[in-house]
PDB file of C-alpha atoms in Angstrom:
ATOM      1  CA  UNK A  11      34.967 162.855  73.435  1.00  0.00           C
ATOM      2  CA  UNK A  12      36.458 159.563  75.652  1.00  0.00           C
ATOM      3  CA  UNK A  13      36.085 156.616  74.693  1.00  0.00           C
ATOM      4  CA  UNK A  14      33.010 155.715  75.557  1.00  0.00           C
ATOM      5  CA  UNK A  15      30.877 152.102  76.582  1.00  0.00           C
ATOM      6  CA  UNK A  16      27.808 152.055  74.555  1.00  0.00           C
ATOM      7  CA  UNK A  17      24.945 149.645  73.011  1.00  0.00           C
ATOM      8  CA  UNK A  18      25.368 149.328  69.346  1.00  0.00           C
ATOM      9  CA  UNK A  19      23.275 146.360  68.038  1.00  0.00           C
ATOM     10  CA  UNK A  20      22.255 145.376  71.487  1.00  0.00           C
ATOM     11  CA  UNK A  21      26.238 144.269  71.841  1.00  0.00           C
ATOM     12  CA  UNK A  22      28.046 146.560  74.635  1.00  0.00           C
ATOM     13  CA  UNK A  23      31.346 148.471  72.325  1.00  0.00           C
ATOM     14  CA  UNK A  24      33.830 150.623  73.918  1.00  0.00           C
ATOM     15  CA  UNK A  25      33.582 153.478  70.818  1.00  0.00           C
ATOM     16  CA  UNK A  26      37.731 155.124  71.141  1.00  0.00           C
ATOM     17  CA  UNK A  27      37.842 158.717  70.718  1.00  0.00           C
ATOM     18  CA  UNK A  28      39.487 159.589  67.680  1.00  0.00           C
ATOM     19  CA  UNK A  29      41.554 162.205  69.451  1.00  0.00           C
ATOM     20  CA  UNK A  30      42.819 160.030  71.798  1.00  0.00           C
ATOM     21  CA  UNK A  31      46.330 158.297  72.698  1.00  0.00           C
ATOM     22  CA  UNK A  32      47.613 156.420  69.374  1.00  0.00           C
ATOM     23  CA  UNK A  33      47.775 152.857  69.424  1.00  0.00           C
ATOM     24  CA  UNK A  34      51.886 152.218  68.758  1.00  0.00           C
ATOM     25  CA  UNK A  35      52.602 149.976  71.327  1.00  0.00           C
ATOM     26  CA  UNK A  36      51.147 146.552  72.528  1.00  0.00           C
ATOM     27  CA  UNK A  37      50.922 147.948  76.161  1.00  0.00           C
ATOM     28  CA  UNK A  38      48.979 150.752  74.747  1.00  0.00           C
ATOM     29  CA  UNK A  39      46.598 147.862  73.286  1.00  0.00           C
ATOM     30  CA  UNK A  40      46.466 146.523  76.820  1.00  0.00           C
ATOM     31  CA  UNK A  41      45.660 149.799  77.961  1.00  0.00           C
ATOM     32  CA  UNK A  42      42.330 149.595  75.517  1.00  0.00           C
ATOM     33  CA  UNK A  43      41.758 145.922  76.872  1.00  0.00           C
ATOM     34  CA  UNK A  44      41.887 147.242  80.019  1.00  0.00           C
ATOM     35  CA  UNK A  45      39.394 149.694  79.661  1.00  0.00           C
ATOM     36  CA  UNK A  46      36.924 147.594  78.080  1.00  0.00           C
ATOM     37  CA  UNK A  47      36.884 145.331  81.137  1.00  0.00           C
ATOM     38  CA  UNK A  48      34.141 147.672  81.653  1.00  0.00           C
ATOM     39  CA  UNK A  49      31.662 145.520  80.356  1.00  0.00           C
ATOM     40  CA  UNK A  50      32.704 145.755  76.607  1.00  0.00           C
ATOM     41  CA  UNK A  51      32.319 142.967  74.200  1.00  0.00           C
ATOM     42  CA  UNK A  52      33.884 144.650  71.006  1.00  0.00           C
ATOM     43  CA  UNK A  53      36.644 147.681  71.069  1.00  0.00           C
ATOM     44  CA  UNK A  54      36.481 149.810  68.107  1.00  0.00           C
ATOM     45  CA  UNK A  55      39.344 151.817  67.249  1.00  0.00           C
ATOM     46  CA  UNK A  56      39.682 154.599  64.857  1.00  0.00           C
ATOM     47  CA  UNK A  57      42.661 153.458  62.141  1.00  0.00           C
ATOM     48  CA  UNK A  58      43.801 157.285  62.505  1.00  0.00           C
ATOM     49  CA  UNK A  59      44.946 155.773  66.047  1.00  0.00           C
ATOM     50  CA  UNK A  60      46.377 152.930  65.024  1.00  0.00           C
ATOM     51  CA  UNK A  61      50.450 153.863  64.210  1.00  0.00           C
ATOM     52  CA  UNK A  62      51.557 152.886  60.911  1.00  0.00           C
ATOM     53  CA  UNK A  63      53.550 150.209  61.847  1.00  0.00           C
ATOM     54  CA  UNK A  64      50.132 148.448  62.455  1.00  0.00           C
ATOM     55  CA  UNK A  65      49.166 148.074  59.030  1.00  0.00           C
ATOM     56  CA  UNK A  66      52.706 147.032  57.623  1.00  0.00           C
ATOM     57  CA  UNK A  67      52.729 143.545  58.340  1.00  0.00           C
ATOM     58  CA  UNK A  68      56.376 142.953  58.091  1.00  0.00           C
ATOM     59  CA  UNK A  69      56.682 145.103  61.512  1.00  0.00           C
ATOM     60  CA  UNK A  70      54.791 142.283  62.787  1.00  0.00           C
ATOM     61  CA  UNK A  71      52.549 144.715  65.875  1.00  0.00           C
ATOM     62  CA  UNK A  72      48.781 144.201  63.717  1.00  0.00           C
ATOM     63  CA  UNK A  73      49.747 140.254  64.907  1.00  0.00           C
ATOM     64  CA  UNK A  74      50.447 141.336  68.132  1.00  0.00           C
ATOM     65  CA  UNK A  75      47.726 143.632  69.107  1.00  0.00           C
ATOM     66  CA  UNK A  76      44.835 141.205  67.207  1.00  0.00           C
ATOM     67  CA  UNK A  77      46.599 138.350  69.349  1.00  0.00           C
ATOM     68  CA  UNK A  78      46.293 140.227  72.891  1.00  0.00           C
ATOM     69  CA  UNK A  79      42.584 140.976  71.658  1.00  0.00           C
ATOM     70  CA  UNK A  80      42.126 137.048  70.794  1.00  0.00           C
ATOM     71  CA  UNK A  81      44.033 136.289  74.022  1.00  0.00           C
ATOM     72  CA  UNK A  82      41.550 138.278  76.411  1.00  0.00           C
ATOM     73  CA  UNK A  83      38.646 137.275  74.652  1.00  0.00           C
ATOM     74  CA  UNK A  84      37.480 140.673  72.809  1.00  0.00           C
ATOM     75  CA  UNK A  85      36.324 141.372  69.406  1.00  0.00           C
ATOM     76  CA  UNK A  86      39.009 144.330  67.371  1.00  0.00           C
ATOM     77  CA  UNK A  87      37.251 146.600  65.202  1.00  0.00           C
ATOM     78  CA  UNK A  88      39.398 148.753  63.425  1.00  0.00           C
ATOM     79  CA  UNK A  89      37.107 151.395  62.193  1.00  0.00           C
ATOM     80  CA  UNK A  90      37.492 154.171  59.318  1.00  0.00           C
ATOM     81  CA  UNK A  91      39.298 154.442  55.632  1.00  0.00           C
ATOM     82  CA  UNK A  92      42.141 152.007  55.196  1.00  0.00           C
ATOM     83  CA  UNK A  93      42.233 152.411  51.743  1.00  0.00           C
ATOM     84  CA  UNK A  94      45.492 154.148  51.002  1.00  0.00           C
ATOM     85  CA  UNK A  95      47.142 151.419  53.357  1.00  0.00           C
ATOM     86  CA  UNK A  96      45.317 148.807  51.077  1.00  0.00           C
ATOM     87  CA  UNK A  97      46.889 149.698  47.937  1.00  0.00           C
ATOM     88  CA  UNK A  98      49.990 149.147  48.655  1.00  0.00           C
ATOM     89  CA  UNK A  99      49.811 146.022  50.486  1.00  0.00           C
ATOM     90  CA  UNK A 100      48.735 142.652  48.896  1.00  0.00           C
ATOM     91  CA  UNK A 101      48.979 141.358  51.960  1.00  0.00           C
ATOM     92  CA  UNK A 102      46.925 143.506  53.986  1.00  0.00           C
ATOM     93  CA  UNK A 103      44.339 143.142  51.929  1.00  0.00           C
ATOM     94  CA  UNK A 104      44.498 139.363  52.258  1.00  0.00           C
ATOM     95  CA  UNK A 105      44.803 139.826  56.211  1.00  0.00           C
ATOM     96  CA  UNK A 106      41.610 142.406  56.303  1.00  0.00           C
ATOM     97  CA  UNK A 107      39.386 139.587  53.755  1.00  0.00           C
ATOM     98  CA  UNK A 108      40.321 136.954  55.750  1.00  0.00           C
ATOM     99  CA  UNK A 109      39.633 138.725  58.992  1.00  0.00           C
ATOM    100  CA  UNK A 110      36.293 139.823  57.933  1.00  0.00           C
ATOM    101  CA  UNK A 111      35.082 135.948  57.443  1.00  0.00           C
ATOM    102  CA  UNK A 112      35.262 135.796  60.756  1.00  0.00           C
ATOM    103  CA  UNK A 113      34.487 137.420  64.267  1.00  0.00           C
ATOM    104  CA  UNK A 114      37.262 138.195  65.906  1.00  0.00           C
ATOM    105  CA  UNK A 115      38.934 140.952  64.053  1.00  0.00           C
ATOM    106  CA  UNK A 116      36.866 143.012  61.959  1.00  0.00           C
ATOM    107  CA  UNK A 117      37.971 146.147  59.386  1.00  0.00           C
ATOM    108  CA  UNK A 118      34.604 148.604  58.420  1.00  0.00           C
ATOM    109  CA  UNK A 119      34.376 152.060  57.088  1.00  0.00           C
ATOM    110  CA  UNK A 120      32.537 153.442  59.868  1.00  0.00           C
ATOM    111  CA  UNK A 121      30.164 152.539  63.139  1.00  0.00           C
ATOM    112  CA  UNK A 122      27.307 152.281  60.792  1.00  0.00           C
ATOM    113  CA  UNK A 123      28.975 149.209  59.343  1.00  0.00           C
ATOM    114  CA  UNK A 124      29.460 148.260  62.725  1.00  0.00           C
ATOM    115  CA  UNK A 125      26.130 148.319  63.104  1.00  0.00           C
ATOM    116  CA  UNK A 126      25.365 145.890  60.473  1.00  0.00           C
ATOM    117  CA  UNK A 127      27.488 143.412  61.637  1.00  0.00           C
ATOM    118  CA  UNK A 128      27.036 143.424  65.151  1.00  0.00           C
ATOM    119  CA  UNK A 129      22.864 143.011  63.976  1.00  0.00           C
ATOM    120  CA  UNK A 130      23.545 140.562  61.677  1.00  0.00           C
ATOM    121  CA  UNK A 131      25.535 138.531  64.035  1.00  0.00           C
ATOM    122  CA  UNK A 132      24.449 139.150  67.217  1.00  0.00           C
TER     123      UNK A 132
END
């Protein structure tokens, strides 16, 4: 499937395919930005896209790509099982709790989590 714009929660999300282009540069973030200039409110990206640089903080590109999101105005949803990347990183886990407080940048297990928060926010 594309990525595709649709309604979740009455909020407009640009749902990426999960077979499509990894995320391992910040142009290839912009590339997502760009396409959810679309009318999207909220990108949600499969982790399985996102390279594994992302979630090792000392590499420094999660602070990048969550900064062009903040920059252009559009909510990050990383969605799917981050687990294995939480147990070994203290400070992931810090990064994903604290992220989670607030709206911008959001980690959940699947869309139907999505869901949730979008309807109990939105």
């Amino acid at each position: 499937m594309p990525d595709v714009l649709e309604q979740r929660a009455g909020v407009p999300v640009l749902v990426c395919d999960p077979a499509g282009p990894p995320v391992a540069t910040t142009e290839a973030a912009l590339d997502l930005i760009g396409a959810a200039f679309g009318g999207a409110e909220v990108v949600a990206v499969p982790a399985g896209r996102l390279d594994p640089s992302f979630f090792s903080l000392g590499s420094r590109f999660a602070g990048e790509v969550m900064q062009k999101f903040v920059n252009y105005r559009l909510r990050l949803v990383v969605v799917g099982d981050i687990s294995a990347h939480l147990a070994a990183s203290g400070a992931l886990r810090a990064l994903v709790a604290e992220s989670n407080r607030h709206d911008q940048v959001w980690f959940v297990p699947d869309l139907a989590a999505l869901d949730a928060r979008l309807g109990a926010t939105g």
